[in-house]
Amino acid sequence: MVTRDFSGYEVAKALVNKGNFQWVRTPGDHAVLKWEHPDGPEVKKRSVTIPLHDRVRVGTLRGIAEDAGAKDFEKFCEWIDRNR
């Protein structure tokens, strides 16, 4: 079974280091990450907000995966696990 037990910092770190997201700001205890398509922002861009908690709930993690553009939640969790 794939683990779904990640801290918010682990998720943000994987998206920044391996997912080409940029850490834009940290309002309170949340990280705001942005991603732009390599061909420019007019093609596609994404924004993801991640709570920097010790443990991210599964429903919140699903929302982060969706906002980040993941098509398969299980594969997203496997990818985070490999890259945290």
Short mmCIF file of C-alpha atoms in Angstrom, two decimals:
data_model
loop_
_atom_site.label_atom_id
_atom_site.label_comp_id
_atom_site.label_asym_id
_atom_site.label_seq_id
_atom_site.Cartn_x
_atom_site.Cartn_y
_atom_site.Cartn_z
CA MET A 1 0.00 0.00 0.00
CA VAL A 2 1.17 3.49 -0.84
CA THR A 3 1.86 5.76 2.10
CA ARG A 4 -0.21 8.93 2.41
CA ASP A 5 1.45 10.16 5.57
CA PHE A 6 3.39 13.28 4.62
CA SER A 7 4.17 16.55 6.32
CA GLY A 8 3.33 19.72 4.43
CA TYR A 9 7.01 20.58 4.23
CA GLU A 10 7.79 17.21 2.58
CA VAL A 11 5.10 17.78 -0.06
CA ALA A 12 6.27 21.35 -0.74
CA LYS A 13 9.91 20.29 -0.90
CA ALA A 14 9.18 17.56 -3.47
CA LEU A 15 7.14 19.92 -5.65
CA VAL A 16 9.84 22.61 -5.55
CA ASN A 17 12.86 20.34 -5.99
CA LYS A 18 11.47 17.84 -8.52
CA GLY A 19 8.22 19.34 -9.80
CA ASN A 20 9.59 22.69 -11.01
CA PHE A 21 7.31 24.72 -8.74
CA GLN A 22 8.56 27.96 -7.20
CA TRP A 23 7.99 28.76 -3.53
CA VAL A 24 6.42 32.23 -3.85
CA ARG A 25 5.48 33.13 -0.29
CA THR A 26 4.57 31.79 3.14
CA PRO A 27 1.48 33.48 4.60
CA GLY A 28 1.20 32.16 8.14
CA ASP A 29 1.66 28.39 8.19
CA HIS A 30 0.97 27.79 4.49
CA ALA A 31 3.31 27.67 1.49
CA VAL A 32 2.13 29.11 -1.81
CA LEU A 33 3.79 27.49 -4.82
CA LYS A 34 3.48 28.49 -8.47
CA TRP A 35 4.25 26.66 -11.71
CA GLU A 36 4.33 27.99 -15.25
CA HIS A 37 4.42 25.97 -18.46
CA PRO A 38 7.90 26.00 -20.06
CA ASP A 39 6.42 27.74 -23.14
CA GLY A 40 5.19 30.62 -20.99
CA PRO A 41 2.44 31.55 -18.54
CA GLU A 42 -0.07 32.18 -21.32
CA VAL A 43 -0.04 28.41 -22.08
CA LYS A 44 -0.71 27.12 -18.57
CA LYS A 45 0.04 27.97 -14.96
CA ARG A 46 -0.82 26.43 -11.60
CA SER A 47 -0.98 27.63 -8.03
CA VAL A 48 -0.84 25.29 -5.03
CA THR A 49 -1.30 26.16 -1.36
CA ILE A 50 0.13 23.66 1.13
CA PRO A 51 -0.42 23.74 4.89
CA LEU A 52 2.96 23.36 6.58
CA HIS A 53 1.64 21.01 9.24
CA ASP A 54 3.32 17.91 10.66
CA ARG A 55 0.77 15.75 8.86
CA VAL A 56 -1.40 16.63 5.86
CA ARG A 57 -4.86 15.04 5.86
CA VAL A 58 -5.72 12.76 2.94
CA GLY A 59 -8.50 15.03 1.65
CA THR A 60 -6.16 18.01 1.68
CA LEU A 61 -3.48 15.93 -0.03
CA ARG A 62 -5.98 15.01 -2.77
CA GLY A 63 -6.70 18.70 -3.31
CA ILE A 64 -2.98 19.48 -3.51
CA ALA A 65 -2.53 16.68 -6.07
CA GLU A 66 -5.40 18.03 -8.15
CA ASP A 67 -4.10 21.61 -7.99
CA ALA A 68 -0.61 20.40 -8.96
CA GLY A 69 -2.01 18.68 -12.04
CA ALA A 70 -1.72 15.04 -10.97
CA LYS A 71 -4.05 12.73 -12.86
CA ASP A 72 -3.65 9.74 -10.50
CA PHE A 73 -3.64 10.30 -6.72
CA GLU A 74 -1.87 7.01 -5.91
CA LYS A 75 0.95 7.79 -8.36
CA PHE A 76 1.21 11.29 -6.93
CA CYS A 77 1.67 9.81 -3.42
CA GLU A 78 4.31 7.38 -4.73
CA TRP A 79 6.13 10.27 -6.40
CA ILE A 80 6.07 12.38 -3.21
CA ASP A 81 7.34 9.38 -1.23
CA ARG A 82 10.28 8.90 -3.65
CA ASN A 83 11.17 12.61 -3.72
CA ARG A 84 10.66 13.80 -0.16
#
